[in-house]
mmCIF file of C-alpha atoms and ligand atoms in Angstrom:
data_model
loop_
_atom_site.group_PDB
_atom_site.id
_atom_site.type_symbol
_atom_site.label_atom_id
_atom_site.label_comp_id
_atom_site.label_asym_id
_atom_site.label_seq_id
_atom_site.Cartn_x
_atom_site.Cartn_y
_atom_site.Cartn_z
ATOM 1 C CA UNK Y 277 0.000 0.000 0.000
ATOM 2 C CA UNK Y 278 1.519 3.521 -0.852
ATOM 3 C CA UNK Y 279 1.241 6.145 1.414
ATOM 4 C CA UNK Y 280 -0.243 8.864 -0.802
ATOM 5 C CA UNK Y 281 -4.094 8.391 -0.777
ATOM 6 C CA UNK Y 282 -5.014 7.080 -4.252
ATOM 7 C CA UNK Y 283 -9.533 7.202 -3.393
ATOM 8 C CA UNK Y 284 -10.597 10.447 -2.148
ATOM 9 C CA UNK Y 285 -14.255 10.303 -1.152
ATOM 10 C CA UNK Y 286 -16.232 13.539 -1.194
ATOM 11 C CA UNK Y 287 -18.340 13.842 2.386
ATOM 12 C CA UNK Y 288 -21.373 16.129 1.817
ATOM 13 C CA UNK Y 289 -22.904 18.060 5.220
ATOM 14 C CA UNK Y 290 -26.002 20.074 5.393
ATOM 15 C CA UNK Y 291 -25.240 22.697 7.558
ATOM 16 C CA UNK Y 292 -23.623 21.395 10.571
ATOM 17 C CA UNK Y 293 -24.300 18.078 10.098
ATOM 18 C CA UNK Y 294 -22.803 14.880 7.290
ATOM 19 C CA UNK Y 295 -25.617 13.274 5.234
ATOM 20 C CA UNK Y 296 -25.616 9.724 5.450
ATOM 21 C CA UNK Y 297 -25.283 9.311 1.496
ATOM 22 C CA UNK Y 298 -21.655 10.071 2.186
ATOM 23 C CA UNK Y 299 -21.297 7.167 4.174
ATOM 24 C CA UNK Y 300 -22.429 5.010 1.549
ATOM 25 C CA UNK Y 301 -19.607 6.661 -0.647
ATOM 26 C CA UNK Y 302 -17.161 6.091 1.855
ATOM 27 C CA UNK Y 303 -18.364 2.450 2.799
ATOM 28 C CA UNK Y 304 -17.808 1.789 -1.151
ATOM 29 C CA UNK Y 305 -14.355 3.797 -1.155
ATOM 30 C CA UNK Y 306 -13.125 1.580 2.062
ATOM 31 C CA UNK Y 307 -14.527 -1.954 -0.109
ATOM 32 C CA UNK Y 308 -12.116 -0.623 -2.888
ATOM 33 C CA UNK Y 309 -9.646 0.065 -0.648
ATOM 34 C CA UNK Y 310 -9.639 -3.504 0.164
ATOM 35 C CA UNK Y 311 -9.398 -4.921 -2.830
ATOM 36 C CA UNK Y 312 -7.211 -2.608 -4.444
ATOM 37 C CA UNK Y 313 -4.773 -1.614 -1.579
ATOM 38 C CA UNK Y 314 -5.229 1.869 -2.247
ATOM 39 C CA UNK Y 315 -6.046 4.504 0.735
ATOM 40 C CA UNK Y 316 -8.781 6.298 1.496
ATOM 41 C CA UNK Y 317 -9.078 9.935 1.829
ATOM 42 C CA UNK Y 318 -12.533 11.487 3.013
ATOM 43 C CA UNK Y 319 -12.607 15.495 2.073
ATOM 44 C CA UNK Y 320 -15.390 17.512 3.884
ATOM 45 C CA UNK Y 321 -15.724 21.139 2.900
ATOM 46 C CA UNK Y 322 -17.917 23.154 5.773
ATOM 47 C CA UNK Y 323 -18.414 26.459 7.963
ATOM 48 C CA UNK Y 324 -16.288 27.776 10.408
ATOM 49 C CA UNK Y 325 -17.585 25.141 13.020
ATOM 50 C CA UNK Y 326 -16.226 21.657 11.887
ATOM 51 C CA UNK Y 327 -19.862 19.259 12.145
ATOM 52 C CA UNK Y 328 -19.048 16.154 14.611
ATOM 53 C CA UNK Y 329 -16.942 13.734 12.906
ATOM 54 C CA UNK Y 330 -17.433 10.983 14.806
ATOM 55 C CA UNK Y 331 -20.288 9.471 12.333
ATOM 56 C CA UNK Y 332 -17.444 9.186 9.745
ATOM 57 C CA UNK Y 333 -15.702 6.354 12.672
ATOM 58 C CA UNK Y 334 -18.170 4.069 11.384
ATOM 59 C CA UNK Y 335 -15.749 3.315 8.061
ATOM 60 C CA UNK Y 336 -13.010 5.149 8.908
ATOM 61 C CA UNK Y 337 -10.713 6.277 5.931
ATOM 62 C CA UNK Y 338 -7.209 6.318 5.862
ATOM 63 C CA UNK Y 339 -7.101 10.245 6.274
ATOM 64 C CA UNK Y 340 -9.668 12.970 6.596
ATOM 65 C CA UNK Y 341 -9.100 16.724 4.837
ATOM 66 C CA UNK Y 342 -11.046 19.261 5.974
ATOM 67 C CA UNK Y 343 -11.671 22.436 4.175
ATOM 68 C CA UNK Y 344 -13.514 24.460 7.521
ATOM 69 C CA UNK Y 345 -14.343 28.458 6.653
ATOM 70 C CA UNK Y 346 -17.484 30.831 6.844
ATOM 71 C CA UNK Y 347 -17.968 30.997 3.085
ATOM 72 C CA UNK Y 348 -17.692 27.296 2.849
ATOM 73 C CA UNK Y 349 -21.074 26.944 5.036
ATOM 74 C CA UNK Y 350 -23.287 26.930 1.781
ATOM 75 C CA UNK Y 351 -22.182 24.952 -0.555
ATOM 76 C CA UNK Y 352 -20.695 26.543 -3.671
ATOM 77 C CA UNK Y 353 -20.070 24.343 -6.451
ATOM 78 C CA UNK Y 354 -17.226 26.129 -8.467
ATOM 79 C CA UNK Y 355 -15.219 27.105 -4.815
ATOM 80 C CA UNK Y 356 -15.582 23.775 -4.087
ATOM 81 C CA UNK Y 357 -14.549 22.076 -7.606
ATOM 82 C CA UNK Y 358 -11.660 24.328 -8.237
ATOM 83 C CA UNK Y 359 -9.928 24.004 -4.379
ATOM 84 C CA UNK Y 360 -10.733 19.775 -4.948
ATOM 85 C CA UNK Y 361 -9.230 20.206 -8.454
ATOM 86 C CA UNK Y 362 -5.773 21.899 -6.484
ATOM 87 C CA UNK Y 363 -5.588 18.795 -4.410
ATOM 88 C CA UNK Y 364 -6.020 16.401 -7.499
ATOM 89 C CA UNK Y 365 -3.082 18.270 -9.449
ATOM 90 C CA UNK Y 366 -0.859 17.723 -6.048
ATOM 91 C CA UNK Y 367 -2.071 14.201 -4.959
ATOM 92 C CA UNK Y 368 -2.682 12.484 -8.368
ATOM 93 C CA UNK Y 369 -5.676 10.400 -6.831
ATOM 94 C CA UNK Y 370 -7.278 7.513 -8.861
ATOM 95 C CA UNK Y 371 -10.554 7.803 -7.984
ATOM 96 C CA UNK Y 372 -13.220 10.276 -6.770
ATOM 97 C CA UNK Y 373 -16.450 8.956 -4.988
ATOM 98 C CA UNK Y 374 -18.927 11.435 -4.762
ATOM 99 C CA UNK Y 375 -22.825 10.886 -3.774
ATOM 100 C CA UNK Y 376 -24.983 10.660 -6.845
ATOM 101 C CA UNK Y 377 -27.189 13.871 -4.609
ATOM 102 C CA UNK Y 378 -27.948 17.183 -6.384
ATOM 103 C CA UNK Y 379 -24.702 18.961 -5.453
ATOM 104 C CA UNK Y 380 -22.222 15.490 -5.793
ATOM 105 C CA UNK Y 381 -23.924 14.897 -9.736
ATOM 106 C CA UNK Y 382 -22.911 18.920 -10.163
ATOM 107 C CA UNK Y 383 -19.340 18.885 -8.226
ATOM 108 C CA UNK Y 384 -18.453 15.475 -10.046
ATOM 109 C CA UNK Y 385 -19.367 17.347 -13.695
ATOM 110 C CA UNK Y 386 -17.415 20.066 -13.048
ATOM 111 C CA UNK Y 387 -14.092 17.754 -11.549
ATOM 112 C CA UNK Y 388 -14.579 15.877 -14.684
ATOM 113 C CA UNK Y 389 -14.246 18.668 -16.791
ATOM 114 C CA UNK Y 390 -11.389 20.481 -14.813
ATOM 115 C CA UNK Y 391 -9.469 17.266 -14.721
ATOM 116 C CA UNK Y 392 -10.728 16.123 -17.725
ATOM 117 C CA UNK Y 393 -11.175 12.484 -16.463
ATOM 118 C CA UNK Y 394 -14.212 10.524 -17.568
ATOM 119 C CA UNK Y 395 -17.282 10.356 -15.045
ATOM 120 C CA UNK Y 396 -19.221 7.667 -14.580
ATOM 121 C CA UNK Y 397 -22.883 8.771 -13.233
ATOM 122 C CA UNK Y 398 -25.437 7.142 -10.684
ATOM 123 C CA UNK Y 399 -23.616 3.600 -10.650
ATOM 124 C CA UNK Y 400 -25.034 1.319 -8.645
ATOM 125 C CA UNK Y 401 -22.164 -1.383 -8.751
ATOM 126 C CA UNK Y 402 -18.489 -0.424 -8.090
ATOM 127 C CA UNK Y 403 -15.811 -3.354 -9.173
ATOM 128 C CA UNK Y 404 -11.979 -2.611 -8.926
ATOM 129 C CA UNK Y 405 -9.833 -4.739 -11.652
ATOM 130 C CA UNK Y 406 -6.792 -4.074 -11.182
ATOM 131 C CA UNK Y 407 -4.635 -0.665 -9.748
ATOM 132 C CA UNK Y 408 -6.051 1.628 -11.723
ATOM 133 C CA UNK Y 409 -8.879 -0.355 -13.623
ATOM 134 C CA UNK Y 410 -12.568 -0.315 -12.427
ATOM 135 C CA UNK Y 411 -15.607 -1.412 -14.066
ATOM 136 C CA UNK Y 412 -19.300 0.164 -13.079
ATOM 137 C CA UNK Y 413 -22.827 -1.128 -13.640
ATOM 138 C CA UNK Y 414 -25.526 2.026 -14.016
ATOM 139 C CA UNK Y 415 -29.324 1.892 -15.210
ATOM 140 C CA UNK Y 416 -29.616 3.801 -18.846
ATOM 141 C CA UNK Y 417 -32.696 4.023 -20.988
ATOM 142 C CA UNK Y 418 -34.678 5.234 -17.350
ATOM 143 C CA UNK Y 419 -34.162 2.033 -15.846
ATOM 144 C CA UNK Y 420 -34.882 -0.383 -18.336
ATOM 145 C CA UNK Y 421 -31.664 -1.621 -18.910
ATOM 146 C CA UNK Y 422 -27.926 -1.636 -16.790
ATOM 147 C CA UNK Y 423 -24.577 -0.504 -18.639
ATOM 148 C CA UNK Y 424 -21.515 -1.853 -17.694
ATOM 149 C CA UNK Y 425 -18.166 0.400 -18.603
ATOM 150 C CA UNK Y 426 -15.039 -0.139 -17.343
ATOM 151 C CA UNK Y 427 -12.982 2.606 -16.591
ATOM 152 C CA UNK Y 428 -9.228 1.904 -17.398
ATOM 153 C CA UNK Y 429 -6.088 3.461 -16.855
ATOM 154 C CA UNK Y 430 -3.766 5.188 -14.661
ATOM 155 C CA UNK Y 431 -5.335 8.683 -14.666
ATOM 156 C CA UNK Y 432 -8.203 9.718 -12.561
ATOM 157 C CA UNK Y 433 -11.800 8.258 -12.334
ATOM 158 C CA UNK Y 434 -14.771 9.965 -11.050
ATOM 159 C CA UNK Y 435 -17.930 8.102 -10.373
ATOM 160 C CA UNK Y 436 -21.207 9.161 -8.559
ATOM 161 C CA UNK Y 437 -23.005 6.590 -6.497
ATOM 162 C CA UNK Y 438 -26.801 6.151 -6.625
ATOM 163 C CA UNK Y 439 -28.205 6.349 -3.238
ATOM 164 C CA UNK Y 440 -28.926 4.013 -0.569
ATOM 165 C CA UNK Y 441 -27.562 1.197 -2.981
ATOM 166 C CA UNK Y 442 -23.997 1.190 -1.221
ATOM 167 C CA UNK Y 443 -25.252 1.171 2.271
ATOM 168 C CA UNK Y 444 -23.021 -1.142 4.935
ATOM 169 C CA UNK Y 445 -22.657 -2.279 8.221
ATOM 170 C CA UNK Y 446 -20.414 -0.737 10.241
ATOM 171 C CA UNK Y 447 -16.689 -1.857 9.838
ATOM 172 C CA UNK Y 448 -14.135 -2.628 12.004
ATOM 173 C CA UNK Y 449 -12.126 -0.021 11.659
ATOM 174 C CA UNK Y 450 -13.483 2.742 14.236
ATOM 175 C CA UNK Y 451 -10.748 5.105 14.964
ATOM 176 C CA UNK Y 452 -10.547 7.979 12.742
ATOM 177 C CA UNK Y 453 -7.486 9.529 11.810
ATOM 178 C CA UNK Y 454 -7.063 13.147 13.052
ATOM 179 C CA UNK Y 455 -8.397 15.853 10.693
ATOM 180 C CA UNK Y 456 -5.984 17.892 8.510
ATOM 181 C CA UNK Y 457 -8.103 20.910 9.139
ATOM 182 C CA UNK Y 458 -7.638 23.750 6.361
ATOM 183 C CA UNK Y 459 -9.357 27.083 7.076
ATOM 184 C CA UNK Y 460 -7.874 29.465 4.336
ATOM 185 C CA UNK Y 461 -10.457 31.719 2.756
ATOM 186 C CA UNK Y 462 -11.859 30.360 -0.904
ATOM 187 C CA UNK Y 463 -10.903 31.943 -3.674
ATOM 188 C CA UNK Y 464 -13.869 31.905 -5.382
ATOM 189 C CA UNK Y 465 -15.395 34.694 -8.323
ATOM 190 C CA UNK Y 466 -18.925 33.742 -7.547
ATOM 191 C CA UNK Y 467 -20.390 34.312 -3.907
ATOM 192 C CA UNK Y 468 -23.625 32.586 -2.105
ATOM 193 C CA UNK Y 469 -25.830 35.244 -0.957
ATOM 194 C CA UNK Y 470 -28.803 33.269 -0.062
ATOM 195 C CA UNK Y 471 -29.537 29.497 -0.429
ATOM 196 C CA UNK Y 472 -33.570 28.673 -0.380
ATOM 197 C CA UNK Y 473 -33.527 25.100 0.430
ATOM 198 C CA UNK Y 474 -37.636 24.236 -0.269
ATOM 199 C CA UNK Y 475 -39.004 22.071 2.450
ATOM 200 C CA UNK Y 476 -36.354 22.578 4.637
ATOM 201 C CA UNK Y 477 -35.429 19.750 7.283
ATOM 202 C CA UNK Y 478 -37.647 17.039 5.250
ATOM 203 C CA UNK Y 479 -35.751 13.889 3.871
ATOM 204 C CA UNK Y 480 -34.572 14.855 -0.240
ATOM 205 C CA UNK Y 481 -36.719 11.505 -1.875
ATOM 206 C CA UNK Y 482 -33.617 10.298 -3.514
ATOM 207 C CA UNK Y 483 -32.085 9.650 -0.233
ATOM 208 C CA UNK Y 484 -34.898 8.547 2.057
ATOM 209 C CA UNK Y 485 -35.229 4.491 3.292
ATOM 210 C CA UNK Y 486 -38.929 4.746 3.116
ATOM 211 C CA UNK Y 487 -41.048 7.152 0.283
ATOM 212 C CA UNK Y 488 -44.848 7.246 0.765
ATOM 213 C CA UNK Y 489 -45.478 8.652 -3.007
ATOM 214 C CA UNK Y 490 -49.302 9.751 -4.143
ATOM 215 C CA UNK Y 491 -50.601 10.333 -7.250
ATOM 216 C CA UNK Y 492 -54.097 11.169 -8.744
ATOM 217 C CA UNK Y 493 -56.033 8.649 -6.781
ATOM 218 C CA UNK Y 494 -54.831 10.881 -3.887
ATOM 219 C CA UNK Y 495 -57.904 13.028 -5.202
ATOM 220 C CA UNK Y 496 -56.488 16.548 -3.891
ATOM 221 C CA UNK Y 497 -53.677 18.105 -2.138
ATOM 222 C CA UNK Y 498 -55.217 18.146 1.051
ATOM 223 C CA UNK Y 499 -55.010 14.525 0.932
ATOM 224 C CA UNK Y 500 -51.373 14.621 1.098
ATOM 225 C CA UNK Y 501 -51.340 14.950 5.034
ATOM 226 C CA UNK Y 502 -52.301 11.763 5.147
ATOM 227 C CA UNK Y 503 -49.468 10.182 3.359
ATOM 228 C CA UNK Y 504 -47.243 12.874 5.074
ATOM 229 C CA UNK Y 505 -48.379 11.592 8.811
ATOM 230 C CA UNK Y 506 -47.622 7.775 7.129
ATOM 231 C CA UNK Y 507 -44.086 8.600 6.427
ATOM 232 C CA UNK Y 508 -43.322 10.697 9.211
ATOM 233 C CA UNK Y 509 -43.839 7.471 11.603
ATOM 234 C CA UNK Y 510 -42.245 5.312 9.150
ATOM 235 C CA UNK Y 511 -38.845 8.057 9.366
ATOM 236 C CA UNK Y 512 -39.568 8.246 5.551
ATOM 237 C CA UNK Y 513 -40.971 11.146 3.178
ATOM 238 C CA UNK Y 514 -43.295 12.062 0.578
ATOM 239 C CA UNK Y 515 -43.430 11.254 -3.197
ATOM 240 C CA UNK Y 516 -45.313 11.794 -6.129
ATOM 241 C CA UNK Y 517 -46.439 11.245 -9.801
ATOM 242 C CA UNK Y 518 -46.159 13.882 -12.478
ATOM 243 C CA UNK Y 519 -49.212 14.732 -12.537
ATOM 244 C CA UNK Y 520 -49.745 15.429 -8.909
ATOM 245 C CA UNK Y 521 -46.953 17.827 -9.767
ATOM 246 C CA UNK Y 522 -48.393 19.360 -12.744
ATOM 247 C CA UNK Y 523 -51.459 20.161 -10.739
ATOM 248 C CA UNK Y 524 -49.348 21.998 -8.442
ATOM 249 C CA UNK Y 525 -50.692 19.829 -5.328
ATOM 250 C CA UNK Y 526 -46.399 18.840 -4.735
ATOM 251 C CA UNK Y 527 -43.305 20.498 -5.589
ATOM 252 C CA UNK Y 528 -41.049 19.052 -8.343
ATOM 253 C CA UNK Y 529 -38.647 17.839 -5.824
ATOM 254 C CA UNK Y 530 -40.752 15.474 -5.011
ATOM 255 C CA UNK Y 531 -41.746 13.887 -8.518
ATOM 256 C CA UNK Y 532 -40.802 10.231 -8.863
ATOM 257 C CA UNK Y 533 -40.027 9.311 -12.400
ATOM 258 C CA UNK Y 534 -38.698 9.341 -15.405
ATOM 259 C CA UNK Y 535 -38.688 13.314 -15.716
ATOM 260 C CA UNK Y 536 -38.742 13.252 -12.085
ATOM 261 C CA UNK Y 537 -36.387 11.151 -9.471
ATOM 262 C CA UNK Y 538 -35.104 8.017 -9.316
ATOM 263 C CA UNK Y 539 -35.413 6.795 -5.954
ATOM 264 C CA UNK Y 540 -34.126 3.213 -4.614
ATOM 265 C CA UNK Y 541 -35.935 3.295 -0.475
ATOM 266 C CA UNK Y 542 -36.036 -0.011 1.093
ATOM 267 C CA UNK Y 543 -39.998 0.704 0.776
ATOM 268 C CA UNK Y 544 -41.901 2.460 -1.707
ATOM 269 C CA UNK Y 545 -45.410 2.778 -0.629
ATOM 270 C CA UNK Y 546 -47.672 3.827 -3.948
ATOM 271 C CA UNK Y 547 -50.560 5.184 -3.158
ATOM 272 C CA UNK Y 548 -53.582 6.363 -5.860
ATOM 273 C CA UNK Y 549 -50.701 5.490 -8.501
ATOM 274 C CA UNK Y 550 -51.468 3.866 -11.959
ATOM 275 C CA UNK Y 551 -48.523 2.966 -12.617
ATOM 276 C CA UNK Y 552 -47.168 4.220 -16.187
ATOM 277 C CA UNK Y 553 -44.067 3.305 -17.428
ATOM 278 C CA UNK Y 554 -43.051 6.501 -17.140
ATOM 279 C CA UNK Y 555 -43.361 5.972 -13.371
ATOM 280 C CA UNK Y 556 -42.037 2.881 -12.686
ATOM 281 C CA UNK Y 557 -38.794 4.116 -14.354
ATOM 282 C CA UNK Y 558 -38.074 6.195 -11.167
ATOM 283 C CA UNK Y 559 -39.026 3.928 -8.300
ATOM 284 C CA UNK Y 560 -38.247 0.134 -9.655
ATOM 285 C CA UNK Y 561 -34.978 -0.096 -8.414
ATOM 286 C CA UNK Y 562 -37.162 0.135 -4.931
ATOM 287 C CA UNK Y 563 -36.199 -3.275 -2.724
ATOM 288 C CA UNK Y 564 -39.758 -3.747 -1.576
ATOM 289 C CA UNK Y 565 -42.934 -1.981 -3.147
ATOM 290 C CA UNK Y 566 -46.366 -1.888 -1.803
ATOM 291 C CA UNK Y 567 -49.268 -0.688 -3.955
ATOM 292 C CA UNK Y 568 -52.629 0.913 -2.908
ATOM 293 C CA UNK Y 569 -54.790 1.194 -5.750
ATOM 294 C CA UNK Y 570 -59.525 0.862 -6.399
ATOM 295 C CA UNK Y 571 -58.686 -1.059 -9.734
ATOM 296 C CA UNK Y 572 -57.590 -4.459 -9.286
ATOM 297 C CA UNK Y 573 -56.081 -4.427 -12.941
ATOM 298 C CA UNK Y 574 -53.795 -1.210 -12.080
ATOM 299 C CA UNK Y 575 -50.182 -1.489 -14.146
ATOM 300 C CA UNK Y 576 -48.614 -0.395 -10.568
ATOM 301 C CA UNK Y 577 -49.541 -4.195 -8.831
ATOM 302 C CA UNK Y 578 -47.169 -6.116 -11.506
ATOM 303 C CA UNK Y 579 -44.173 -4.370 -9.737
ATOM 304 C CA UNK Y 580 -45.132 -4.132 -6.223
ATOM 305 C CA UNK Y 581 -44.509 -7.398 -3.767
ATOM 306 C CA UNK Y 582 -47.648 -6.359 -1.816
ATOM 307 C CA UNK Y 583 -50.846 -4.995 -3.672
ATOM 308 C CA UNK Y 584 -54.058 -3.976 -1.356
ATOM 309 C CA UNK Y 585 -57.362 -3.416 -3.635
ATOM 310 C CA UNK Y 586 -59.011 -0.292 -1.899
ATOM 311 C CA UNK Y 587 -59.426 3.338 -0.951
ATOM 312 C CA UNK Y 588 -56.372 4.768 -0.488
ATOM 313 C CA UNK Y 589 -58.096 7.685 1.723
ATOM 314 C CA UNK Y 590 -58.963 5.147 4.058
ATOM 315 C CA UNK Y 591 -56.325 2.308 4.118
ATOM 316 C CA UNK Y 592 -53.556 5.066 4.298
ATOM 317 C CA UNK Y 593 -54.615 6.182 7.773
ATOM 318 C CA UNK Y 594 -55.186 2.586 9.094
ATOM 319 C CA UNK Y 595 -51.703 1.624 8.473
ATOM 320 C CA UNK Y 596 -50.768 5.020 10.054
ATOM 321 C CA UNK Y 597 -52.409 3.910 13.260
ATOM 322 C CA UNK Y 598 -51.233 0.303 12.753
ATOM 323 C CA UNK Y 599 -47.602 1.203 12.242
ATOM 324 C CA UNK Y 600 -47.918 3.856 15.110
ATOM 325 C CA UNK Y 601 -48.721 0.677 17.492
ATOM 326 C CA UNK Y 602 -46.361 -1.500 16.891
ATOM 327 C CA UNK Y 603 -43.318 0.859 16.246
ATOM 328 C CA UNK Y 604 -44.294 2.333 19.570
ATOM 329 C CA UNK Y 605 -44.706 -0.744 21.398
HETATM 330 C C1 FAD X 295 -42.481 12.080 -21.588
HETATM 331 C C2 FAD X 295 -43.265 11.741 -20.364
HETATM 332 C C3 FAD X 295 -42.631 11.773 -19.144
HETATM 333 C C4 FAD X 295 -43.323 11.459 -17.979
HETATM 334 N N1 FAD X 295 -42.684 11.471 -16.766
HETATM 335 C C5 FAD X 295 -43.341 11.072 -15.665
HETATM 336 C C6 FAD X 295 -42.684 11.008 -14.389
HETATM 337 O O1 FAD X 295 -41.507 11.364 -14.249
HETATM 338 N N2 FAD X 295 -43.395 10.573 -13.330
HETATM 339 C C7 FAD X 295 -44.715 10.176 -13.423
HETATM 340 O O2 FAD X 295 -45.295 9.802 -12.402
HETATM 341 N N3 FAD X 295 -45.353 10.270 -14.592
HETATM 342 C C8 FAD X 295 -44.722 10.717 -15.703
HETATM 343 N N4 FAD X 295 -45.400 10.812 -16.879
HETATM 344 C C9 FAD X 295 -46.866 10.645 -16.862
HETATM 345 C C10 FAD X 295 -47.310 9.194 -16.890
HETATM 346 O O3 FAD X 295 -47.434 8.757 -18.236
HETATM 347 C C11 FAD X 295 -48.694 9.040 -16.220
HETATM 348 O O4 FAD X 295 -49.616 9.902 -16.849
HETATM 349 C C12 FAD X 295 -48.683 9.354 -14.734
HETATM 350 O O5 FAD X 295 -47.649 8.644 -14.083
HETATM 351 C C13 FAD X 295 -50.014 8.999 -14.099
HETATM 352 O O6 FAD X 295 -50.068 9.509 -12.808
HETATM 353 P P1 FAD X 295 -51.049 8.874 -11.722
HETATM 354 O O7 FAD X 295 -50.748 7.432 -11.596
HETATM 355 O O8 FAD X 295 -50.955 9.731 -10.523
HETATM 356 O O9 FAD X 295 -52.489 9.158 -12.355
HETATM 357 P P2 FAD X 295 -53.494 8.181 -13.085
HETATM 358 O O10 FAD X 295 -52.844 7.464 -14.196
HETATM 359 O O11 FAD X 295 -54.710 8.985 -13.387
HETATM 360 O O12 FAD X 295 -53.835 7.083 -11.986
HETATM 361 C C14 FAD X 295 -54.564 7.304 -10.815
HETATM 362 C C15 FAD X 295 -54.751 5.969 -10.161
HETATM 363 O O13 FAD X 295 -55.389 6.145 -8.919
HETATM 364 C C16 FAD X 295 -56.325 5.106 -8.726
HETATM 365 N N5 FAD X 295 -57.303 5.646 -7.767
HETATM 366 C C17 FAD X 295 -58.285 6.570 -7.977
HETATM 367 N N6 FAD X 295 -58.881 6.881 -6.805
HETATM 368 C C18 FAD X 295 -58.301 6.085 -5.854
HETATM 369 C C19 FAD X 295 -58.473 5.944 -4.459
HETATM 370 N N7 FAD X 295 -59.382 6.665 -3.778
HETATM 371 N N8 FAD X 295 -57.718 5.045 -3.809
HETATM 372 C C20 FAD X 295 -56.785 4.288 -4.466
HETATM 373 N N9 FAD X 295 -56.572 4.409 -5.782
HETATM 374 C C21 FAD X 295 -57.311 5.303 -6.464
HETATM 375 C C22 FAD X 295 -56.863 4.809 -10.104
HETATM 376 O O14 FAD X 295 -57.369 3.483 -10.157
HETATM 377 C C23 FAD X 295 -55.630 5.002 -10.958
HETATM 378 O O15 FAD X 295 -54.924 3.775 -11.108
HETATM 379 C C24 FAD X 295 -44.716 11.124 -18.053
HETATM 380 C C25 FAD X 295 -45.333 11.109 -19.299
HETATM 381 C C26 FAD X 295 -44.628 11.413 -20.436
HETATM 382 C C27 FAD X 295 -45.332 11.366 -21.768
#
């Protein structure tokens, strides 16, 4: 194993705190690591309070870099991509895991292009060949079929991560490394002056374990509390069909599909939800699906493992109370 770190791993926060997708990145950096004897080096960028680290212990990386200044509290994607880009041109890294979120799809576009190394987008299987060879697996043609490239080599790699497909249990490695804590200003021609994050505090639907999604069947947006109190005691959030969206009843964040999200929860909960093609291409890569629909004939039941025939208005609220029970209990 060299000493330089050859996998940096990009840790995303949200304010103070690290979102879990960048432990799946780092889980899938330290499983490279393994087999390809490379180190691991997380890099966080953040305010001028450093967020508690300690959630990082649970796959440790080789080293941690810290970027830790007032301007670096929102994050700015071309401050952040051209500092990153400085430590490629020293370090000479391999490869560059980044969440497949909003702002790791954007910061992994823009390292491509500064580096000019090739990108490899929302995989969902990470394989390393070799040193410097790695082959991905990533849906294409909205989920209806899987490309597998391998990316060869000895020059960098980037490659986003689809979330909650990399998830892990905790290793064994627990002790972090100490922090290499950086707090120059960034130099940086562009300046946040306000970020409006919509729907602030609720779970992005790309990232949640559990999306209760609702679609025409949900009959009107004041219907949506019911699927919002469903998710809420399931620690998930709310989804939706294009439609719904069109209609203005849900934001766009929240659309599930093909011009929408693609979301992979442990449960996707489809409520009121035909099931169009066009819809199932954002939520099939979901590892259990449950379908509430009137028409016993709906498109939506051929994907889902559990169908119930019935009202969603009215089943919706009895699994609330049913879930409430025996979570509580
Ligand atoms: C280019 C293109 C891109 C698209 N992208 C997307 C996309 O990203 N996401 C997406 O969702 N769609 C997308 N669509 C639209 C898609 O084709 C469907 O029109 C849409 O998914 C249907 O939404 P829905 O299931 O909510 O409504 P509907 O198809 O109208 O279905 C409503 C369902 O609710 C059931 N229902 C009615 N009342 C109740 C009740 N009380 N309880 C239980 N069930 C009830 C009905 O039986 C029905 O199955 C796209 C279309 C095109 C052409």
């Amino acid at each position: 194993m060299t000493d330089k770190s050859s996998i940096f791993v990009w840790i995303e926060c949200q304010g103070e705190q690290i979102k879990p997708v960048s432990l799946e990145a780092l889980h899938c950096g330290l499983q490279l690591s393994e087999s390809s004897g490379q180190k691991v080096c997380a890099v966080l960028f953040c305010g001028s309070k450093v967020p508690d680290l300690s959630p990082l212990s649970d796959f440790a990386p080789h080293s941690l870099k810290v970027f830790s200044h007032g301007r670096w509290q929102d994050h700015n994607s071309q401050a952040v991509s051209s500092t990153f880009f400085k430590m490629i041109q020293e370090q000479s890294p391999r490869l560059i895991l980044l969440p497949a979120s909003n702002h790791g799809k954007e910061l992994g576009a823009l390292l491509s292009g500064l580096a000019q190394a090739p990108l490899a987008s929302d995989c969902i299987e990470v394989e390393c060949l070799g040193e410097n060879d790695f082959k991905v697996k990533r849906p294409i043609y909205s989920g209806k079929a899987y490309a597998s490239l391998a990316l060869e080599g000895a020059g960098l790699h980037i490659i986003t991560l689809r979330p909650n497909v990399f998830r892990g249990e905790s290793g064994s490695a627990t002790v972090l490394p100490e922090a290499d804590i950086n707090t120059t200003e960034p130099e940086s021609l562009s300046l946040i002056v306000r970020e409006v994050i919509k729907e602030a505090g609720k779970i992005d639907v790309t990232e949640a374990r559990v999306v209760v999604s609702g679609g025409l069947g949900m009959q009107g947006p004041e219907n949506f509390g019911l699927l919002e109190d469903l998710a809420s005691v399931l620690g998930g959030t709310v989804g939706a069909s294009r439609p719904v969206v069109d209609n203005g009843w849900r934001d766009y964040s929240n659309q599930v599909g093909q011009t929408g999200r693609s979301v992979s929860p442990d449960l996707y909960i489809a409520c009121g939800i035909s099931g169009a093609v066009q819809h199932i291409a954002g939520m099939s890569g979901s590892k259990c699906i449950v379908a509430i629909n009137k028409d016993p004939n709906a498109a939506i039941f051929s994907v889902a493992q559990y169908g119930i025939v019935g009202d969603a208005l009215e089943i919706v609220p009895l699994l609330t109370a049913e879930f409430k029970k025996i979570l509580n209990g």
